[in-house]
PDB file of C-alpha atoms in Angstrom:
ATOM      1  CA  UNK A   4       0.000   0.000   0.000  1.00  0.00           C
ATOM      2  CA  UNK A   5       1.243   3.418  -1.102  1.00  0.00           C
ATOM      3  CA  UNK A   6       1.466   5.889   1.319  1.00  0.00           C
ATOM      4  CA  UNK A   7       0.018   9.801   0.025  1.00  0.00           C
ATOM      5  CA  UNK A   8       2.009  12.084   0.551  1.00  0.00           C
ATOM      6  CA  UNK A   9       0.758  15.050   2.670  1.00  0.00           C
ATOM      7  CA  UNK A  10       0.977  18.470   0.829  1.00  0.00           C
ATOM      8  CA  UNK A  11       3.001  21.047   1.874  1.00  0.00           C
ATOM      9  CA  UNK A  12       1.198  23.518   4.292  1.00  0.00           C
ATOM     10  CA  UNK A  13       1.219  27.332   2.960  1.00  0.00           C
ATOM     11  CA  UNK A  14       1.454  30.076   5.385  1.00  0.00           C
ATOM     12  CA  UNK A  15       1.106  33.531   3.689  1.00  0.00           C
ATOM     13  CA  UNK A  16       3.532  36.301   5.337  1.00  0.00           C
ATOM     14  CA  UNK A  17       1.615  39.666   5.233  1.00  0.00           C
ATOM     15  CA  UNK A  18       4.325  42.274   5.538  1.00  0.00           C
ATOM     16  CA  UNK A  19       1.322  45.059   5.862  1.00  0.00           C
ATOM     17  CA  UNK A  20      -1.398  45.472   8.701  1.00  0.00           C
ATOM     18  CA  UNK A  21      -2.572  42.309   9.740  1.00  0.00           C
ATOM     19  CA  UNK A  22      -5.979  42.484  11.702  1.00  0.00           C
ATOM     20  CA  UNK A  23      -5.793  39.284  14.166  1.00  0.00           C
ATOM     21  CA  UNK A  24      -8.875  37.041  14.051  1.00  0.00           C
ATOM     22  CA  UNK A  25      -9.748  37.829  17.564  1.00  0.00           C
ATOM     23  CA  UNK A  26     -10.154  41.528  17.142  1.00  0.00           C
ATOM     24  CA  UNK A  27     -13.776  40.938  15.822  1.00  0.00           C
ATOM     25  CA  UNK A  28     -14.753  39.811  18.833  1.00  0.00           C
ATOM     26  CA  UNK A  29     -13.211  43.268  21.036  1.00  0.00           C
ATOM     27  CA  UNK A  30     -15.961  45.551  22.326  1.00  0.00           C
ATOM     28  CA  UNK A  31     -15.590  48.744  19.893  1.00  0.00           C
ATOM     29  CA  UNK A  32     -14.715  50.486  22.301  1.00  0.00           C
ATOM     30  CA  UNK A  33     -10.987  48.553  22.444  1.00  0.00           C
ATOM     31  CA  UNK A  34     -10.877  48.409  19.225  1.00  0.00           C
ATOM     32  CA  UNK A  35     -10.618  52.345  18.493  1.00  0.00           C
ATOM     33  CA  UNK A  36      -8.539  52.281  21.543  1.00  0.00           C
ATOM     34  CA  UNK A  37      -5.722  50.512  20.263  1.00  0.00           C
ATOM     35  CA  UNK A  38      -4.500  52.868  17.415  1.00  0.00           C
ATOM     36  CA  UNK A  39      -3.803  55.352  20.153  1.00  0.00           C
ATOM     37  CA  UNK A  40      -2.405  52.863  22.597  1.00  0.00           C
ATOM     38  CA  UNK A  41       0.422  51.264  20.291  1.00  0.00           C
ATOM     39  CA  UNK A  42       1.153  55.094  18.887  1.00  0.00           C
ATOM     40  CA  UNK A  43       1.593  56.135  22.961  1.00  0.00           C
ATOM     41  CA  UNK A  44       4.048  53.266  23.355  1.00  0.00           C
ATOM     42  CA  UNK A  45       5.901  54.646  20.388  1.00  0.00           C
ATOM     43  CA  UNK A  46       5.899  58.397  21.086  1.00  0.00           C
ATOM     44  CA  UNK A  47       5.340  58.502  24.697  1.00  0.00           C
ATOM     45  CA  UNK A  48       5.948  55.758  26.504  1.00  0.00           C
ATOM     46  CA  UNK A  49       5.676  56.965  30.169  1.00  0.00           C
ATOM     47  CA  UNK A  50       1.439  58.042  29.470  1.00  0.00           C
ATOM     48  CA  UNK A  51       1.586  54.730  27.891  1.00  0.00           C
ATOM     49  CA  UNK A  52       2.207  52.944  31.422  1.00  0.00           C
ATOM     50  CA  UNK A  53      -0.713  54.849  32.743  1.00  0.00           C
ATOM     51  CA  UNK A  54      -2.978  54.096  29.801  1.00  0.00           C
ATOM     52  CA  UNK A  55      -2.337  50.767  29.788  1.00  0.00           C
ATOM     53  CA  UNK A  56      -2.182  49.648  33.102  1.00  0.00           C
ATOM     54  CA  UNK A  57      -5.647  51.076  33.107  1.00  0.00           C
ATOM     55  CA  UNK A  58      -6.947  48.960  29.897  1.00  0.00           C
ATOM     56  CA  UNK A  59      -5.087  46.226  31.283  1.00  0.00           C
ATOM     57  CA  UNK A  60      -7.352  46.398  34.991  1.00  0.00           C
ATOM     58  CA  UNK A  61     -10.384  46.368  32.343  1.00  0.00           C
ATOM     59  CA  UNK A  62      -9.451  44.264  29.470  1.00  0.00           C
ATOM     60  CA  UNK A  63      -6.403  41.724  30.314  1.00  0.00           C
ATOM     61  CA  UNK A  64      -5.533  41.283  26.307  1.00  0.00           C
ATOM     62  CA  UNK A  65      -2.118  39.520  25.300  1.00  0.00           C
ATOM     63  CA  UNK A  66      -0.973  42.747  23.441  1.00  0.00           C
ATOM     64  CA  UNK A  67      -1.665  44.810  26.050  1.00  0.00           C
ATOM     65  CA  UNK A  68       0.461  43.376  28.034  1.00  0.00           C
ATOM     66  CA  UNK A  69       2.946  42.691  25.142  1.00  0.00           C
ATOM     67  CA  UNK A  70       2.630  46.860  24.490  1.00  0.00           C
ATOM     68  CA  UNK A  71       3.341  47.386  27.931  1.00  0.00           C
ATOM     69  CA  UNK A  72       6.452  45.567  28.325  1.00  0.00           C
ATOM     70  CA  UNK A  73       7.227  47.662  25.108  1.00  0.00           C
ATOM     71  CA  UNK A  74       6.820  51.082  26.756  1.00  0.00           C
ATOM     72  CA  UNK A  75       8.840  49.345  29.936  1.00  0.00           C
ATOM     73  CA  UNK A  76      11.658  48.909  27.530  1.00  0.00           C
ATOM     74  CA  UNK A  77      11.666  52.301  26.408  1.00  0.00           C
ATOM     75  CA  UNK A  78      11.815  53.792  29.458  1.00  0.00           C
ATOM     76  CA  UNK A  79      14.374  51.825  30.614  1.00  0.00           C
ATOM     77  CA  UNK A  80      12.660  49.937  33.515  1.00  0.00           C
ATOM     78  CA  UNK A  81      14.221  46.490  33.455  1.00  0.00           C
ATOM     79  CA  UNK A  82      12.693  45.145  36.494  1.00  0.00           C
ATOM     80  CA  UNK A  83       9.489  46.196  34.843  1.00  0.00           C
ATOM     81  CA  UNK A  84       9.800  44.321  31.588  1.00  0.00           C
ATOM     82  CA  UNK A  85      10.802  41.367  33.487  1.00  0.00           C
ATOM     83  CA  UNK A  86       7.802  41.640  35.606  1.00  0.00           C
ATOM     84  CA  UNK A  87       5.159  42.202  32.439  1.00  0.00           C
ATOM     85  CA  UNK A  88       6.579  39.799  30.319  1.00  0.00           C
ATOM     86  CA  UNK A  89       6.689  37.095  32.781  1.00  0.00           C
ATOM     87  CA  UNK A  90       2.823  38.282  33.973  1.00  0.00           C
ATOM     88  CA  UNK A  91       2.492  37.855  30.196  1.00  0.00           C
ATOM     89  CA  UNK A  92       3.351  34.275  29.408  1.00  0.00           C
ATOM     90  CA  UNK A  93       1.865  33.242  32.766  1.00  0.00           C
ATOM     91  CA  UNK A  94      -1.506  34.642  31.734  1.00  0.00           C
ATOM     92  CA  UNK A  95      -1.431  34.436  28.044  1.00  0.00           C
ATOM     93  CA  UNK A  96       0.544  31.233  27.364  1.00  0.00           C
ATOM     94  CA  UNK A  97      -0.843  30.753  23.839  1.00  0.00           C
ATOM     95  CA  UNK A  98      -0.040  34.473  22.727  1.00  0.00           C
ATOM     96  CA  UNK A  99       2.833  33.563  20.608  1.00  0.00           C
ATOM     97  CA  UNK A 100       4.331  37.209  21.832  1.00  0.00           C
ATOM     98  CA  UNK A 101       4.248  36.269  25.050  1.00  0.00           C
ATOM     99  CA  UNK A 102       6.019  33.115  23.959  1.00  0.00           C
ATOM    100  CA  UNK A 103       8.921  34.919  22.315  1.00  0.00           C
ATOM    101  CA  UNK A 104       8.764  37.787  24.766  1.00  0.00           C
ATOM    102  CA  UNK A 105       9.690  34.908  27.870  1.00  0.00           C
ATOM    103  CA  UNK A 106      12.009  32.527  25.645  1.00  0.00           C
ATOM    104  CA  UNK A 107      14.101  35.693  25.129  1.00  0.00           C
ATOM    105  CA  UNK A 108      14.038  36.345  28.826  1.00  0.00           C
ATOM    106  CA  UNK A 109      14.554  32.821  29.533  1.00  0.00           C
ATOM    107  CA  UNK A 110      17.778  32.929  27.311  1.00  0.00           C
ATOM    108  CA  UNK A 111      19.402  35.812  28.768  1.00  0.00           C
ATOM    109  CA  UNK A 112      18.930  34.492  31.999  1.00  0.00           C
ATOM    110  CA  UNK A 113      20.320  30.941  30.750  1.00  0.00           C
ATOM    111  CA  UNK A 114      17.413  28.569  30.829  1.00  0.00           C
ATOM    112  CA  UNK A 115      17.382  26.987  28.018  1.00  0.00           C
ATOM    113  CA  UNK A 116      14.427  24.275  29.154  1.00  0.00           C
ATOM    114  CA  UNK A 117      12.279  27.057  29.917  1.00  0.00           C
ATOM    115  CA  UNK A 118      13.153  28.945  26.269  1.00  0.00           C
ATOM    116  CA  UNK A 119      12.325  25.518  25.026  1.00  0.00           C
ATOM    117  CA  UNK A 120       9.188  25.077  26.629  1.00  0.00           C
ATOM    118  CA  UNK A 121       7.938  28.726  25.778  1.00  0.00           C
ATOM    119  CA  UNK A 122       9.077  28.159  21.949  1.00  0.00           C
ATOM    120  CA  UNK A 123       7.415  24.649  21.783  1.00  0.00           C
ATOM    121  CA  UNK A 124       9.281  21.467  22.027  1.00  0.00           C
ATOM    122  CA  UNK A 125       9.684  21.068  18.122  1.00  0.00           C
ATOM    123  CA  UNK A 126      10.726  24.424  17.648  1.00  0.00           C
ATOM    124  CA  UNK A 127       8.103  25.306  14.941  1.00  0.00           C
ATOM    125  CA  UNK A 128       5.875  27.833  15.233  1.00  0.00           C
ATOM    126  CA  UNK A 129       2.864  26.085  12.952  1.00  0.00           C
ATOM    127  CA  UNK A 130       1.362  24.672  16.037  1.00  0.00           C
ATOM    128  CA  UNK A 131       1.169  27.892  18.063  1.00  0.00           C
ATOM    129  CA  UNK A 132      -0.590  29.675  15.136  1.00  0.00           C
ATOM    130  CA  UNK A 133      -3.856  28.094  16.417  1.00  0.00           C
ATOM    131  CA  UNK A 134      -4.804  26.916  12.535  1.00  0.00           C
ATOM    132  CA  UNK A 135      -3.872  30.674  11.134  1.00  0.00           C
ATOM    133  CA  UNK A 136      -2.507  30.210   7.697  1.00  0.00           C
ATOM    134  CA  UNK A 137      -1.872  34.295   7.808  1.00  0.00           C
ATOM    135  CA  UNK A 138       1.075  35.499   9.681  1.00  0.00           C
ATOM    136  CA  UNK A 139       2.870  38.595  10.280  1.00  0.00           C
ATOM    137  CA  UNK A 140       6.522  39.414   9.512  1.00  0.00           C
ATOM    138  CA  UNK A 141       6.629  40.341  12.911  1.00  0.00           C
ATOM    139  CA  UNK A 142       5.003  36.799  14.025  1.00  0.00           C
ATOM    140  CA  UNK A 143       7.840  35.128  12.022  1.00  0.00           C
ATOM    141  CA  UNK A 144      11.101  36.948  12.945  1.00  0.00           C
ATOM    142  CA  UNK A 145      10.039  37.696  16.560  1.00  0.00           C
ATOM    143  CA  UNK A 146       9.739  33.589  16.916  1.00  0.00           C
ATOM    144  CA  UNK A 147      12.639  32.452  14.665  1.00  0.00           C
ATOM    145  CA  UNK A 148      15.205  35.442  16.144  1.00  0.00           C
ATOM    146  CA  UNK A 149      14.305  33.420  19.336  1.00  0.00           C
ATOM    147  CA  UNK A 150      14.393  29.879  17.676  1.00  0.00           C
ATOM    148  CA  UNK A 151      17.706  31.433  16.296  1.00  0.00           C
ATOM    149  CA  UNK A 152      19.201  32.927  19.211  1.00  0.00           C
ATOM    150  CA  UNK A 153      18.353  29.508  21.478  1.00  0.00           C
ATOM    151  CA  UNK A 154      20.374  27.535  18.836  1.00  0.00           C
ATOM    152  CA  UNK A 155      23.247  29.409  19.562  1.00  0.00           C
ATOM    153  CA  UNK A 156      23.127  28.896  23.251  1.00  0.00           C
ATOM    154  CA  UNK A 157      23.129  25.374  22.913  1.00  0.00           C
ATOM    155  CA  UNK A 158      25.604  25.347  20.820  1.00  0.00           C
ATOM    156  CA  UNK A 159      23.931  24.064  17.437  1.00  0.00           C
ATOM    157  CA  UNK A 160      25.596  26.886  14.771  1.00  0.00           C
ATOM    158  CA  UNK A 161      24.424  24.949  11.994  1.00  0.00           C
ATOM    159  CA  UNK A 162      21.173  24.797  13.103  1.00  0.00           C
ATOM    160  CA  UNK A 163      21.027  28.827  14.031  1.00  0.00           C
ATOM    161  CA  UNK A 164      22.654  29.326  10.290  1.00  0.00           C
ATOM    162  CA  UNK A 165      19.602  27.428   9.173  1.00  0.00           C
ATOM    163  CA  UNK A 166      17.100  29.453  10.724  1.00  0.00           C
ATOM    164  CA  UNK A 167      18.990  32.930   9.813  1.00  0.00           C
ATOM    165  CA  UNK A 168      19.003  31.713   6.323  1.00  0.00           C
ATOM    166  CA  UNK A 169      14.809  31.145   6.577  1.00  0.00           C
ATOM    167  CA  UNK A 170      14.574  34.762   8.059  1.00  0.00           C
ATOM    168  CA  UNK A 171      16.897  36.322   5.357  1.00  0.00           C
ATOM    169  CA  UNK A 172      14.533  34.825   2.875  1.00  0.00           C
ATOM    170  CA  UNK A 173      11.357  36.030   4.188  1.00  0.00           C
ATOM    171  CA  UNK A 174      12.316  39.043   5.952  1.00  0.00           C
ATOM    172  CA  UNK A 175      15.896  40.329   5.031  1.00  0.00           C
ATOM    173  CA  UNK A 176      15.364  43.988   5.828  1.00  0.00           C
ATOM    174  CA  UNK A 177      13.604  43.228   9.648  1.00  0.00           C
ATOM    175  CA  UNK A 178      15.920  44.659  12.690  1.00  0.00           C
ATOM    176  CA  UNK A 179      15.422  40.932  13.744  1.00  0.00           C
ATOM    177  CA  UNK A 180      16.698  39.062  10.832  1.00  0.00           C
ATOM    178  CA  UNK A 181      20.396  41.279  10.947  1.00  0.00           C
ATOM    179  CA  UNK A 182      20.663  41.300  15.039  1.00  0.00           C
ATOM    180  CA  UNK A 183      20.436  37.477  13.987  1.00  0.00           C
ATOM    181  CA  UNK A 184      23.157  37.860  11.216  1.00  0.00           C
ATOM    182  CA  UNK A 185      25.355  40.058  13.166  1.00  0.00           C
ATOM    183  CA  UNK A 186      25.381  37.462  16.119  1.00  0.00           C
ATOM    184  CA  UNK A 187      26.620  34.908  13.161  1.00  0.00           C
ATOM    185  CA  UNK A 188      28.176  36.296  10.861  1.00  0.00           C
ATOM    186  CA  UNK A 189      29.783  39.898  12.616  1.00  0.00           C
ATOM    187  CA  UNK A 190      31.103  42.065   9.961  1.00  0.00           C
ATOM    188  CA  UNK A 191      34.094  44.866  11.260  1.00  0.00           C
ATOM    189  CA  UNK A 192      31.741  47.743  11.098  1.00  0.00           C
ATOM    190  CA  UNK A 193      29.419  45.432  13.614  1.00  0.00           C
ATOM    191  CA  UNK A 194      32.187  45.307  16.285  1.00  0.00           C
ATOM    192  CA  UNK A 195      32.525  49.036  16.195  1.00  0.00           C
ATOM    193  CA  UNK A 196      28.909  50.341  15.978  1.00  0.00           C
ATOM    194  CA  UNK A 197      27.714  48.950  19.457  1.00  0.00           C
TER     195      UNK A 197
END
């Protein structure tokens, strides 16, 4: 008996606005909210804290969270990001952001188990798209940057080579995709600009 062979699953990158599935079912009231949320986390980070913190005591969402940790970050607040991100995954665990978010954290603290664990035990990010054949160029280089970066702390170059290669393809201009390259392949002008 001949086995069939499966076909290739398709995931379309969308390198524009991508409206998530789940914002249909936001109260319209969030939904005009968040243009002028992820703008305060970009232009004014410290009303940001406020503003979400607020939502966030209302409406719990993933990216709220997620925008919060952002406008941490920006501030400089450490402890904070640490705290959000962590109050993130622990709440959220099947937000892939706050997958990536506590991998990352997770590596720079050294646990490579827990990165493991957060980026899914096979490493591929198909099964934490919940059945979504759409996905952001954000989606894919936030996950594989950590898929990428976790290679290289366990010492499996080839394999982090791999993964840069896939991110080059799909994304080659993405701050992700050349932090990624720079860890592997550092040109001169990289050793000096940091």
């Amino acid at each position: 008996m001949r086995r069939r062979k499966r076909a290739p699953q398709v995931y379309e990158v969308v390198y524009d606005r991508l409206e998530h599935p789940g914002h249909a079912q936001l109260s319209k009231e969030v939904r005009e909210a968040l243009p002028g949320l992820r703008d305060l986390v970009l232009h004014d980070p410290r009303t940001a804290v406020t503003e979400l913190r607020g939502w966030i005591e209302r409406e719990p969402l993933p990216m709220f969270y997620n925008w919060l940790s952002g406008a941490y970050s920006a501030l400089g607040d450490v402890e904070a990001v640490e705290n959000t991100v962590r109050e993130n995954y622990r709440r959220n665990p099947n937000y892939l952001f706050a997958r990536v978010n506590y991998a990352e954290l997770c590596l720079r603290d050294g646990d490579l188990a827990g990165a493991r664990e957060a980026l899914g035990a096979s490493l591929d990010i198909r099964p934490l798209l919940g059945g979504r054949k759409r996905v952001h160029v954000s989606e894919v280089t936030g996950y594989f940057y950590a898929v990428g970066l976790y290679h290289i702390k366990a010492g499996d170059r080839g394999a982090a080579e791999k993964v840069y290669e896939l991110m080059d393809e799909v994304a080659p201009r993405e701050p992700r995709t050349e932090e990624l390259r720079r860890l592997l392949r550092p040109r001169l002008r990289d050793l000096f600009s940091r």
